[in-house]
XYZ file of C-alpha atoms in Angstrom:
709
model
C 3.129 -26.752 9.251
C 2.784 -26.539 5.465
C 1.400 -23.727 3.419
C 3.039 -21.502 0.852
C 3.482 -17.766 0.333
C 3.522 -16.350 -3.211
C 4.760 -12.893 -4.205
C 2.784 -11.012 -6.870
C 4.072 -7.745 -8.272
C 3.602 -5.294 -11.122
C 5.072 -1.929 -12.099
C 2.414 0.333 -10.597
C 0.443 0.069 -7.366
C -2.408 -2.358 -6.822
C -5.672 -0.593 -5.977
C -6.745 -3.023 -3.250
C -6.250 -6.586 -2.072
C -9.966 -7.279 -2.562
C -9.838 -6.297 -6.250
C -6.752 -8.447 -6.825
C -8.436 -11.378 -5.075
C -11.480 -11.089 -7.349
C -9.129 -11.144 -10.326
C -7.177 -14.207 -9.138
C -10.045 -16.361 -7.802
C -11.006 -17.896 -11.189
C -7.332 -18.658 -11.835
C -6.816 -20.288 -8.443
C -9.999 -22.375 -8.183
C -8.937 -24.969 -10.820
C -5.971 -25.762 -8.568
C -8.171 -26.281 -5.514
C -7.101 -23.012 -3.864
C -10.225 -21.518 -2.295
C -10.387 -18.311 -0.251
C -6.651 -17.633 0.075
C -5.358 -14.685 2.067
C -4.170 -11.847 -0.193
C -2.699 -8.709 1.319
C -0.727 -5.783 -0.020
C 2.723 -5.087 1.338
C 3.943 -1.647 2.375
C 5.296 -1.424 -1.167
C 1.892 -1.158 -2.802
C 2.928 -2.732 -6.109
C 3.679 -5.987 -4.239
C 1.082 -8.392 -2.865
C 1.409 -11.637 -0.906
C -0.860 -14.623 -1.526
C -0.919 -17.176 1.286
C -2.609 -20.579 1.185
C -2.340 -23.492 3.582
C -2.287 -25.945 0.640
C 1.389 -26.221 -0.260
C 1.031 -28.724 -3.102
C -1.758 -26.806 -4.831
C 0.168 -23.559 -4.484
C 3.278 -25.160 -5.982
C 1.244 -26.460 -8.929
C -0.136 -22.979 -9.492
C 3.404 -21.546 -9.583
C 4.567 -24.229 -12.047
C 1.616 -23.521 -14.304
C 2.243 -19.790 -14.201
C 5.857 -20.420 -15.219
C 4.530 -21.827 -18.496
C 2.766 -18.508 -19.023
C 6.017 -16.596 -18.476
C 7.865 -18.848 -20.917
C 5.317 -18.103 -23.605
C 3.516 -21.439 -23.820
C 0.250 -19.758 -22.856
C -1.035 -16.170 -23.099
C 0.549 -13.798 -20.575
C -1.512 -12.582 -17.628
C -2.294 -8.912 -17.424
C -3.953 -6.986 -14.629
C -5.271 -3.535 -15.527
C -3.013 -3.416 -18.571
C 0.174 -4.570 -16.815
C 1.799 -7.974 -16.834
C 1.989 -9.693 -13.471
C 5.100 -11.324 -12.067
C 4.258 -14.256 -9.790
C 7.069 -15.999 -7.915
C 7.655 -17.917 -4.712
C 8.183 -15.565 -1.775
C 11.552 -15.545 -0.037
C 9.815 -15.788 3.335
C 8.067 -18.640 5.069
C 4.284 -18.189 5.383
C 2.979 -16.747 8.633
C 2.160 -19.744 10.845
C -0.586 -17.779 12.588
C -2.255 -17.114 9.246
C -1.857 -20.753 8.137
C -3.678 -21.832 11.315
C -6.503 -19.403 10.522
C -6.842 -20.682 6.938
C -6.840 -24.311 8.083
C -9.491 -23.575 10.671
C -11.660 -21.737 8.135
C -11.507 -24.697 5.758
C -12.602 -27.063 8.539
C -15.519 -24.759 9.297
C -16.497 -24.672 5.608
C -16.481 -28.458 5.500
C -18.504 -28.775 8.712
C -21.023 -26.173 7.595
C -21.442 -27.840 4.239
C -20.169 -24.952 2.113
C -18.287 -27.398 -0.092
C -21.046 -30.044 -0.086
C -24.200 -27.956 -0.255
C -25.647 -30.009 -3.147
C -26.102 -32.979 -0.804
C -27.452 -31.062 2.178
C -29.550 -28.643 0.122
C -28.406 -25.699 2.231
C -25.390 -24.479 4.144
C -25.407 -24.010 7.865
C -24.573 -20.501 8.988
C -23.115 -21.184 12.422
C -19.514 -22.143 13.147
C -18.851 -24.977 15.593
C -18.688 -23.752 19.147
C -15.162 -23.565 20.601
C -14.300 -26.097 23.276
C -12.941 -23.425 25.637
C -14.532 -19.997 26.248
C -12.492 -17.422 24.374
C -13.211 -14.341 26.483
C -10.936 -13.050 29.251
C -10.901 -10.022 31.532
C -7.728 -7.978 31.512
C -6.574 -5.272 33.896
C -3.997 -3.434 31.785
C -2.800 -2.935 28.227
C 0.814 -1.979 27.478
C 2.602 -1.126 24.249
C 6.358 -1.326 23.802
C 9.316 -3.193 22.314
C 11.453 -6.225 23.006
C 14.861 -5.396 24.455
C 17.636 -7.899 25.100
C 19.436 -7.841 28.438
C 22.098 -10.490 28.109
C 20.670 -13.507 26.275
C 17.054 -12.985 27.370
C 14.320 -10.829 25.801
C 12.648 -8.303 28.084
C 9.439 -6.433 27.380
C 10.053 -2.676 27.544
C 6.738 -0.808 27.969
C 6.516 2.739 26.636
C 2.783 3.077 27.239
C 0.537 1.505 29.895
C -3.237 1.888 30.270
C -4.921 0.447 33.356
C -8.352 -0.498 32.068
C -11.131 -2.909 32.895
C -11.352 -4.609 29.513
C -12.363 -7.841 27.828
C -10.226 -9.681 25.302
C -11.794 -12.259 22.955
C -9.925 -14.618 20.606
C -11.949 -14.675 17.394
C -11.384 -16.620 14.195
C -9.231 -13.931 12.564
C -8.748 -11.255 15.215
C -8.024 -10.678 18.850
C -10.769 -8.266 19.897
C -10.248 -5.931 22.852
C -13.226 -3.986 24.217
C -13.637 -1.587 27.127
C -15.629 1.463 28.151
C -14.690 4.902 29.392
C -16.638 7.920 30.550
C -16.430 11.011 28.371
C -14.585 13.750 30.220
C -16.656 16.355 28.411
C -20.305 15.443 27.808
C -20.368 17.817 24.844
C -17.721 15.909 22.877
C -18.725 14.959 19.371
C -18.087 11.266 20.037
C -21.361 11.167 21.934
C -23.199 12.040 18.720
C -22.263 8.597 17.402
C -24.303 5.833 19.069
C -22.526 2.780 20.490
C -22.570 -0.544 18.629
C -25.777 -2.543 18.805
C -24.156 -5.328 20.831
C -22.736 -3.007 23.538
C -24.166 -3.179 27.025
C -25.757 -0.252 28.762
C -27.022 3.028 27.397
C -25.416 5.720 29.531
C -25.308 8.936 27.578
C -21.713 9.760 28.511
C -20.219 6.267 28.063
C -17.743 5.624 25.245
C -17.329 2.093 23.901
C -13.835 1.242 22.640
C -12.978 -1.690 20.372
C -9.545 -2.712 19.024
C -8.864 -5.411 16.424
C -5.504 -7.216 16.368
C -5.297 -9.450 13.247
C -3.707 -12.901 13.493
C -2.297 -12.366 9.975
C -0.068 -9.597 11.363
C 1.083 -11.601 14.408
C 4.678 -12.866 14.479
C 4.979 -14.348 17.976
C 3.082 -15.009 21.209
C 4.533 -15.281 24.697
C 2.558 -16.477 27.724
C 3.856 -15.185 31.059
C 2.700 -17.652 33.719
C 4.993 -16.494 36.550
C 5.178 -12.709 36.800
C 2.109 -10.977 35.329
C -0.018 -13.870 34.039
C -0.142 -12.063 30.741
C -0.236 -12.531 27.001
C 2.485 -10.692 25.022
C 1.923 -10.511 21.253
C 4.184 -9.123 18.544
C 2.545 -7.689 15.417
C 3.661 -6.173 12.131
C 0.926 -3.531 12.071
C -1.016 -1.400 14.522
C -4.536 -2.440 15.550
C -7.658 -0.836 14.128
C -9.688 1.071 16.698
C -13.279 2.257 17.060
C -14.879 4.530 19.641
C -18.624 3.976 19.526
C -19.284 4.055 15.761
C -16.371 6.349 15.010
C -13.038 5.054 13.692
C -10.327 6.125 16.111
C -6.751 7.213 15.517
C -5.015 5.625 18.489
C -5.211 4.991 22.197
C -5.563 8.033 24.420
C -2.169 9.301 25.520
C -0.242 7.021 23.132
C 2.323 9.136 21.191
C 2.242 8.666 17.432
C 5.940 7.702 17.331
C 5.283 4.877 19.803
C 2.161 3.695 17.944
C 4.143 3.647 14.679
C 7.304 1.870 15.801
C 6.235 -0.256 18.790
C 4.045 -3.204 17.855
C 4.455 -5.411 20.935
C 1.290 -5.484 23.095
C 1.094 -6.812 26.646
C -2.330 -7.967 27.915
C -2.395 -8.655 31.687
C -5.123 -11.008 32.896
C -7.314 -9.609 35.642
C -7.665 -13.093 37.194
C -4.513 -15.277 37.258
C -6.790 -18.334 37.497
C -7.757 -17.704 33.848
C -4.241 -18.520 32.667
C -4.868 -22.288 32.216
C -7.673 -21.405 29.787
C -5.126 -19.549 27.635
C -3.076 -22.735 27.454
C -6.183 -24.708 26.444
C -6.847 -22.266 23.598
C -3.314 -22.825 22.368
C -3.813 -26.603 22.439
C -7.081 -26.202 20.491
C -5.223 -24.325 17.748
C -6.877 -20.950 18.267
C -3.394 -19.454 18.046
C -0.107 -21.219 17.215
C 2.353 -22.620 19.670
C 3.731 -19.936 21.925
C 6.596 -19.649 24.333
C 5.497 -20.219 27.925
C 7.600 -18.817 30.707
C 8.431 -15.619 32.534
C 8.327 -12.429 30.460
C 10.240 -9.912 32.570
C 9.751 -6.198 32.020
C 12.574 -3.704 31.995
C 12.985 0.048 31.694
C 16.359 1.117 30.320
C 16.267 4.802 31.100
C 15.349 7.069 28.198
C 11.782 7.285 27.008
C 11.021 6.320 23.443
C 10.571 9.956 22.433
C 14.000 10.772 23.908
C 15.552 7.987 21.834
C 13.884 9.331 18.692
C 15.163 12.842 19.443
C 18.711 11.519 19.937
C 18.538 9.644 16.644
C 17.381 12.745 14.755
C 20.216 14.783 16.272
C 22.731 12.123 15.287
C 21.429 11.985 11.709
C 21.955 15.728 11.349
C 25.382 15.735 13.049
C 27.861 17.316 10.567
C 30.578 14.829 11.514
C 28.634 12.033 9.773
C 27.854 14.059 6.637
C 25.023 11.711 5.668
C 23.250 12.335 2.366
C 19.467 12.677 2.555
C 18.753 9.305 0.839
C 20.993 7.604 3.404
C 19.397 9.465 6.324
C 16.010 8.374 4.950
C 17.009 4.690 5.158
C 18.457 5.066 8.655
C 15.297 6.763 9.919
C 13.220 4.093 8.185
C 15.174 1.432 10.090
C 13.878 2.826 13.398
C 10.561 4.399 12.392
C 9.214 1.259 10.707
C 10.184 -0.829 13.723
C 12.955 -2.952 12.189
C 15.236 -1.971 15.082
C 14.728 0.143 18.181
C 16.047 3.733 18.037
C 18.596 2.696 20.680
C 19.925 -0.077 18.412
C 20.055 2.244 15.389
C 22.004 4.808 17.415
C 24.559 2.123 18.245
C 24.840 1.361 14.510
C 25.260 4.970 13.354
C 29.056 5.099 13.562
C 29.464 1.946 11.485
C 27.049 3.260 8.835
C 29.105 6.459 8.714
C 32.230 4.341 8.205
C 30.502 2.412 5.407
C 29.573 5.636 3.631
C 33.161 6.882 3.767
C 34.626 3.585 2.557
C 32.042 2.340 0.041
C 30.050 5.442 -0.852
C 26.462 6.423 -0.106
C 24.900 4.464 -2.983
C 26.177 1.038 -1.984
C 25.565 1.789 1.716
C 21.922 2.547 0.903
C 21.639 -0.692 -1.085
C 23.123 -2.668 1.828
C 20.661 -1.105 4.272
C 17.709 -1.854 2.003
C 18.726 -5.506 1.957
C 19.024 -5.432 5.729
C 15.302 -4.675 6.041
C 14.524 -8.108 4.591
C 17.113 -9.926 6.695
C 16.421 -8.765 10.243
C 14.299 -11.185 12.288
C 11.478 -9.985 14.507
C 12.538 -9.485 18.096
C 10.945 -11.645 20.774
C 11.280 -14.994 22.552
C 11.697 -17.021 19.299
C 14.728 -14.900 18.323
C 18.071 -15.215 20.052
C 19.854 -12.116 21.275
C 22.862 -13.002 19.100
C 20.669 -12.668 15.984
C 19.858 -9.016 16.698
C 22.847 -7.644 18.578
C 25.187 -5.030 17.127
C 27.761 -7.574 15.958
C 25.144 -9.620 14.061
C 23.742 -6.523 12.353
C 27.203 -5.330 11.314
C 27.993 -8.791 9.946
C 24.845 -8.661 7.807
C 25.838 -5.252 6.448
C 29.358 -6.500 5.667
C 27.979 -9.486 3.754
C 25.583 -7.215 1.882
C 28.409 -4.916 0.828
C 30.454 -7.899 -0.375
C 27.591 -9.404 -2.356
C 26.706 -6.018 -3.839
C 30.266 -5.567 -4.978
C 30.214 -8.998 -6.636
C 26.847 -8.497 -8.297
C 27.376 -4.780 -8.976
C 23.758 -4.158 -8.050
C 24.466 -0.614 -7.052
C 25.229 0.120 -10.725
C 21.788 -1.026 -11.771
C 19.678 1.112 -14.018
C 17.353 1.866 -11.135
C 19.994 4.209 -9.761
C 20.774 5.807 -13.123
C 17.359 6.472 -14.555
C 16.471 8.756 -17.428
C 14.114 11.683 -17.111
C 11.220 9.398 -18.082
C 11.526 7.408 -14.836
C 13.194 8.291 -11.549
C 13.447 6.953 -8.022
C 11.177 8.658 -5.512
C 10.950 8.213 -1.752
C 7.563 7.322 -0.341
C 5.628 7.767 2.891
C 2.560 5.809 3.952
C 0.145 7.525 6.314
C -2.167 5.393 8.455
C -4.527 6.413 11.266
C -1.829 5.757 13.863
C 1.466 6.536 12.164
C 3.689 7.370 9.207
C 5.828 4.677 7.597
C 8.700 5.211 5.170
C 9.215 3.245 1.952
C 11.326 3.266 -1.179
C 12.803 4.875 -3.066
C 10.956 3.196 -5.941
C 10.860 3.942 -9.669
C 8.112 6.390 -10.641
C 6.954 7.305 -14.117
C 7.861 10.887 -14.941
C 5.506 13.831 -15.032
C 5.951 17.465 -16.001
C 6.990 18.629 -12.546
C 9.419 15.764 -11.889
C 11.106 16.200 -15.256
C 11.637 19.913 -14.745
C 13.154 19.423 -11.288
C 14.802 16.027 -11.878
C 18.036 17.206 -10.219
C 16.089 17.573 -6.952
C 14.130 14.299 -7.070
C 14.932 13.539 -3.407
C 12.980 16.684 -2.451
C 9.756 15.056 -3.704
C 7.808 12.563 -1.607
C 5.008 10.285 -2.826
C 2.495 10.024 0.033
C -0.173 7.328 0.244
C -3.082 7.368 2.708
C -4.161 3.901 3.802
C -5.516 1.782 6.627
C -3.253 -0.110 9.008
C -3.356 -3.240 6.821
C -2.442 -1.364 3.634
C -5.990 -1.241 2.307
C -7.777 1.962 1.384
C -10.765 3.502 3.094
C -14.254 2.935 1.788
C -17.650 4.147 2.837
C -19.252 2.100 5.605
C -22.790 3.014 6.562
C -22.288 1.539 10.040
C -19.254 3.614 11.008
C -17.847 7.089 10.494
C -14.326 7.953 9.323
C -14.715 11.632 10.181
C -11.851 11.738 12.693
C -9.469 9.952 10.337
C -10.302 12.108 7.335
C -10.817 15.516 8.913
C -8.371 15.334 11.818
C -5.643 12.833 11.021
C -5.297 13.011 7.223
C -6.187 16.693 6.936
C -3.597 17.441 9.622
C -0.932 15.726 7.511
C -1.982 17.702 4.432
C -1.850 20.965 6.373
C 1.258 20.408 8.510
C 3.360 18.173 6.288
C 5.684 15.282 7.154
C 9.142 15.609 8.694
C 11.666 13.107 7.358
C 15.411 13.157 8.063
C 15.524 16.866 8.827
C 13.293 17.944 5.927
C 9.657 19.013 6.149
C 7.627 17.900 3.139
C 4.482 19.931 2.401
C 1.545 19.111 0.139
C 2.156 19.915 -3.536
C -0.527 18.323 -5.729
C -2.029 15.197 -7.261
C -3.295 13.824 -10.552
C -6.738 12.411 -11.198
C -5.457 8.819 -11.257
C -3.350 9.257 -8.106
C -6.382 10.671 -6.304
C -8.237 7.422 -6.997
C -5.249 5.544 -5.562
C -5.244 7.858 -2.477
C -1.763 9.183 -3.219
C -0.408 12.687 -3.693
C 2.870 14.576 -3.999
C 4.656 16.405 -1.190
C 7.654 18.714 -1.584
C 10.517 19.834 0.664
C 11.719 23.362 -0.296
C 15.103 23.570 -2.017
C 17.328 26.297 -3.416
C 17.868 26.540 -7.180
C 20.160 29.232 -8.602
C 19.799 31.318 -5.472
C 15.996 31.078 -5.369
C 14.064 29.013 -2.847
C 11.686 26.711 -4.674
C 8.600 25.681 -2.714
C 5.123 24.400 -3.546
C 3.721 27.889 -4.195
C 6.467 28.723 -6.695
C 6.081 25.435 -8.577
C 2.306 25.870 -8.847
C 2.719 29.478 -10.013
C 5.043 28.315 -12.811
C 2.592 25.702 -14.047
C 0.229 28.308 -15.488
C -2.493 30.830 -14.760
C -5.352 29.343 -12.741
C -6.756 32.639 -11.449
C -9.839 32.464 -13.684
C -10.932 29.108 -12.203
C -13.248 29.793 -9.295
C -14.183 26.182 -8.435
C -11.658 24.572 -6.033
C -12.335 21.096 -7.448
C -11.843 22.233 -11.043
C -8.712 24.170 -10.103
C -7.235 21.068 -8.434
C -8.074 19.022 -11.542
C -6.336 21.529 -13.815
C -3.242 21.621 -11.612
C -3.349 17.822 -11.643
C -2.702 17.812 -15.406
C 0.941 18.581 -14.631
C 1.158 15.545 -12.323
C -0.270 13.039 -14.812
C 2.136 10.177 -15.422
C 3.560 10.680 -18.911
C 6.344 8.149 -19.528
C 7.225 9.560 -22.965
C 7.711 13.104 -24.251
C 9.008 14.957 -27.309
C 10.020 18.591 -27.594
C 8.266 20.842 -30.098
C 8.905 24.440 -31.064
C 6.047 26.592 -29.699
C 5.940 28.315 -33.117
C 4.671 25.021 -34.587
C 1.598 25.027 -32.346
C -1.621 26.714 -33.422
C -5.312 26.571 -32.618
C -8.259 25.791 -34.851
C -11.987 26.071 -34.281
C -14.053 23.279 -32.808
C -16.590 21.526 -35.010
C -19.985 22.704 -33.783
C -23.480 21.918 -35.073
C -26.800 22.813 -33.487
C -25.139 23.986 -30.299
C -23.139 20.765 -29.835
C -19.363 20.304 -30.028
C -18.333 17.264 -32.090
C -14.575 17.760 -31.745
C -14.395 18.113 -27.970
C -10.822 17.392 -26.854
C -9.613 16.189 -30.274
C -6.796 17.925 -32.152
C -4.592 17.023 -35.111
C -0.913 16.941 -36.004
C 1.339 16.339 -38.983
C 3.022 13.108 -40.049
C 6.437 14.241 -38.792
C 5.039 14.789 -35.290
C 3.349 11.378 -35.390
C 6.641 9.711 -36.400
C 8.478 11.370 -33.500
C 5.768 10.201 -31.121
C 5.926 6.679 -32.561
C 9.687 6.561 -31.975
C 9.061 6.870 -28.231
C 6.932 3.702 -28.248
C 9.730 1.166 -28.533
C 7.621 -1.749 -27.286
C 4.704 -1.142 -29.626
C 4.248 -3.700 -32.437
C 2.145 -1.362 -34.579
C 2.464 2.281 -35.584
C -0.266 4.213 -33.752
C -1.649 7.423 -35.230
C -3.741 8.519 -32.242
C -2.181 9.661 -28.969
C -3.577 10.914 -25.676
C -1.439 13.899 -24.718
C -0.797 16.797 -22.401
C 0.711 19.972 -23.838
C 1.129 23.105 -21.695
C -2.417 23.770 -20.442
C -4.096 21.521 -23.025
C -5.248 17.924 -22.716
C -6.977 15.500 -25.039
C -6.075 13.361 -28.039
C -4.403 14.165 -31.328
C -4.696 12.250 -34.593
C -2.835 12.256 -37.884
C -3.765 14.839 -40.527
C -1.859 13.979 -43.728
C -2.589 17.402 -45.186
C -0.262 19.113 -42.717
C 3.405 19.518 -43.680
C 6.426 19.870 -41.414
C 6.093 19.922 -37.626
C 2.552 21.086 -36.927
C 0.387 20.608 -33.840
C -3.148 21.999 -33.996
C -5.170 22.292 -30.800
C -8.811 23.154 -30.342
C -10.268 25.572 -27.757
C -12.013 22.632 -26.047
C -8.573 21.135 -25.353
C -7.063 24.196 -23.674
C -7.977 24.171 -19.972
C -5.683 26.987 -18.825
C -2.993 29.253 -20.253
C 0.277 30.696 -19.066
C 2.345 27.495 -19.158
C 5.802 27.810 -20.709
C 6.280 24.062 -21.124
C 6.893 23.040 -24.748
C 6.881 19.247 -24.561
C 4.206 16.970 -25.936
C 3.639 14.480 -23.116
C 2.178 11.089 -23.980
C -0.133 9.491 -21.430
C -1.970 7.052 -23.690
C -1.518 5.346 -27.068
C -3.975 3.628 -29.405
C -1.605 0.695 -29.923
C -3.925 -2.291 -29.589
C -7.491 -3.312 -30.250
C -10.017 -2.977 -27.442
C -13.216 -5.026 -27.040
C -16.506 -3.312 -27.826
C -18.908 -3.355 -24.890
C -22.629 -2.870 -25.383
C -23.930 -0.687 -22.567
C -27.534 0.334 -21.923
C -27.312 3.386 -24.152
C -25.965 1.461 -27.172
C -28.494 -1.324 -26.690
C -31.317 1.226 -26.673
C -30.018 2.790 -29.898
C -29.760 -0.635 -31.582
C -33.319 -1.490 -30.519
C -34.584 1.818 -31.933
C -32.795 1.023 -35.208
C -34.765 -2.215 -35.485
C -32.211 -4.811 -34.340
C -34.200 -7.876 -33.137
C -34.142 -8.516 -29.397
C -33.156 -12.132 -30.106
C -29.853 -10.992 -31.618
C -28.987 -9.033 -28.478
C -30.066 -11.920 -26.245
C -27.800 -14.298 -28.214
C -24.843 -11.975 -27.580
C -25.677 -11.892 -23.882
C -25.965 -15.678 -23.692
C -22.634 -16.079 -25.490
C -20.942 -13.694 -23.018
C -22.416 -15.549 -20.018
C -21.237 -18.921 -21.354
C -17.790 -17.437 -21.881
C -17.686 -16.324 -18.245
C -18.833 -19.726 -17.028
C -16.215 -21.465 -19.131
C -13.459 -19.248 -17.754
C -13.512 -21.063 -14.392
C -13.173 -24.511 -15.956
C -9.452 -24.110 -16.653
C -6.619 -21.672 -16.173
C -6.144 -21.413 -19.940
C -9.738 -20.284 -20.481
C -9.488 -17.784 -17.636
C -6.248 -16.321 -18.979
C -7.658 -16.090 -22.512
C -10.721 -14.235 -21.224
C -8.611 -11.788 -19.248
C -6.329 -11.241 -22.238
C -9.295 -10.351 -24.486
C -10.885 -8.001 -21.964
C -7.720 -6.381 -20.591
C-alpha cells in the first residue's frame, strides 16, 4: 500500500506529539510531506512519524543521514540531539488509508490550490454510502485460538441501543442511558449541542476509537452480523460534557489488557453497507467470515489472580525486574494471562540456565516480535511453541552480541535504570526499565533502584491533558488520578506509593513512586525519605513545600563531594529594599575546576553553574579571590535547612552562547533610552525574513533551529 514509518527518539521524554509536529513541519515541507501523523509511543522518548508518501519519506531519511554524518548542522530539539531512523515496523495500513483520504480531500477542497480558486471550500465530499449504523450490543475481550481458528472471547458485554458512525479518523459510538440517581453530578454537565432530546435525567455517552490504533477488522456475516476490531489503545469516552474513565461495569484490568471490541448490528440487513464502506476505502480490507465466540472457563480477573500467585510462587524464585516483565507481558496485552501462565515454567527454566539479566533482555525483545492476535495471524504464530522458539532465538542472539553486558545494565550513580508505569483514564501500563538521570534521592538509595517507579499520567493515545473549555476532566483528575496518588500502584507483588516530583517532571506530568524496602534493619518508606531530606516544618504553603521537596528530585547528572566545613554563607547585596544577588553565590577556582571535570563533553571551560546543595538552589560563579575549596552561599539561595547531603549537584552549565531575545520589557527600556523605533523595526523585519527563509530549505531550517536552540 506504500507509506513509511520513521522512528524519532531522544534521551528524555517528548512533551507532546503536537509540539514535536510543530518543530518538524518546516523540515518536512521541503520534501513534500504535509500533515503527517506523529504520535508518541508508550516509551515517551520515542515518537513515530507516518506518511503515506514513501519516496518523500525516504528522501527525508537520506537527507537527515547527511546531518548525522556531519555534512550539515545537527538537529536539536529542546537542547537534545534527535535520532531519526527507519522504523522496524511496517506502517499501519489503517492510518495510511486515513492519510491518503485526507490528501484527496485537501485537493478537492482546494487547500493546495487556493491561489487559483481564491478560497478553500470547508466541506468534505459526501461519502457514497451512509456511515451510520445501529448496534444492539458492545463487547470487549480478547482473541483466543481453538485449534487453528481465532475465536472472540468476550469478558464484558453491554446490551445497548447505540449508533456507530465511521468518521474520517475515528469510529464514533454514541448511546444514551438514564441516570439511576437524578442527583448525580453528571447531570450538572449539559449534553453536547448536537445531542437529541433534553430530558433532565438522560446521560449522553460517546466513545472514540481511532483508526490509527486499529490493527485488524473482521466482519462476521454468518453468526452475529458484527464488526470485530482490534486496537492498540483503549477508546476515549465522554458522558455529557464530562470525560469518562471507562464503560460502566468494565473492570480496569479488562479495559487495560483487552482491546478487541465487538459491535453487533441491530439490523442484519445493514451488513452489505459495511462491505460497501470497505470497498470505498473507509477502512482497509478486512477478513469476512464467521467470527465464533468462545468462553474458556475462568474469567479474566481469575486469570490475572492466578498469574499473580504464580509470579510470587517461591519455587520460581523470580527477581522483581523479571516479574515486572512477565506482568507487563499480560497487563499490556501482548499475550493473554492464560498464555503467560503457560509460559511461566519455561521462563523459570531460562532464569536458572541463563540468569535473570539475559532472560529479561530476551523478554524485552519478545515484546517487539509478537504479532497481534486476530484473523490475520495464524495460531502457529502465537502458540506456546512459537513463543518459546522466539525466546530461544533471543537468548542465542543475546549471547552472540553480548547485549546483556551493555552499559545500560551497569550504570554509574549518575544514571540508572528505572521501571515506569503509565496511568491513563482506563488503565495502568508498564514500561521500561529505561535509563534515568540521577537525582539526590536515587543516588542515596541506588542499591534499591528497583523500588522506585517513574509514573506518567497521560491520555489513552499517550498525549497529556490540556484545558478544554467545552469539556470537563474533573472525574479523571479528581477520581482516577487522585485515586492512584492516594492508593498507589501494585506491580509484581509490590505496592508503590507516591513519593515526590520535581518542577520539570510536574510539567511533564510525571512523578516518583516508592515501594517500601528494608535497609540495615529499618523499613524505608516515603515518609522516612522525605524526613531525611530536610526540615520543611516552617513552610506552611502546600505548594511551596512541594516545590522545596522537589529540589531533591531535580535531575542532576553530575555531582562532586565537598567537605561541609568548606561551605559558608555571605550576605546578599541589597540596595533600596531590593536584592541584587538573589540566588547567586560564589566559589573558588578549585571548586570550579572539579565541576568542569564532570563536563566531559563541554568544549569550553564554564565558570558559572546552576546547582543544588543541601537545601540551597541557584547559581554559583567563580571568585578568584577565594583560595582552596570554598563554596559561599547567600541567604536567598537557602530554601530549607536540615539536609545532611554534602554534594554539589549540577543541573545546568553555562557552556554555550544563547541568543538574546528582545521582549516587551527590554524594548520599552530601549525606547526610553532613545533608541529609534526604526532600528527596532529593522530587527523585527530581519527576524521575520529569517523565519520565512527557514521553510525554503532543510538547511535553512536546521540552521535556524541550531541558533535558537
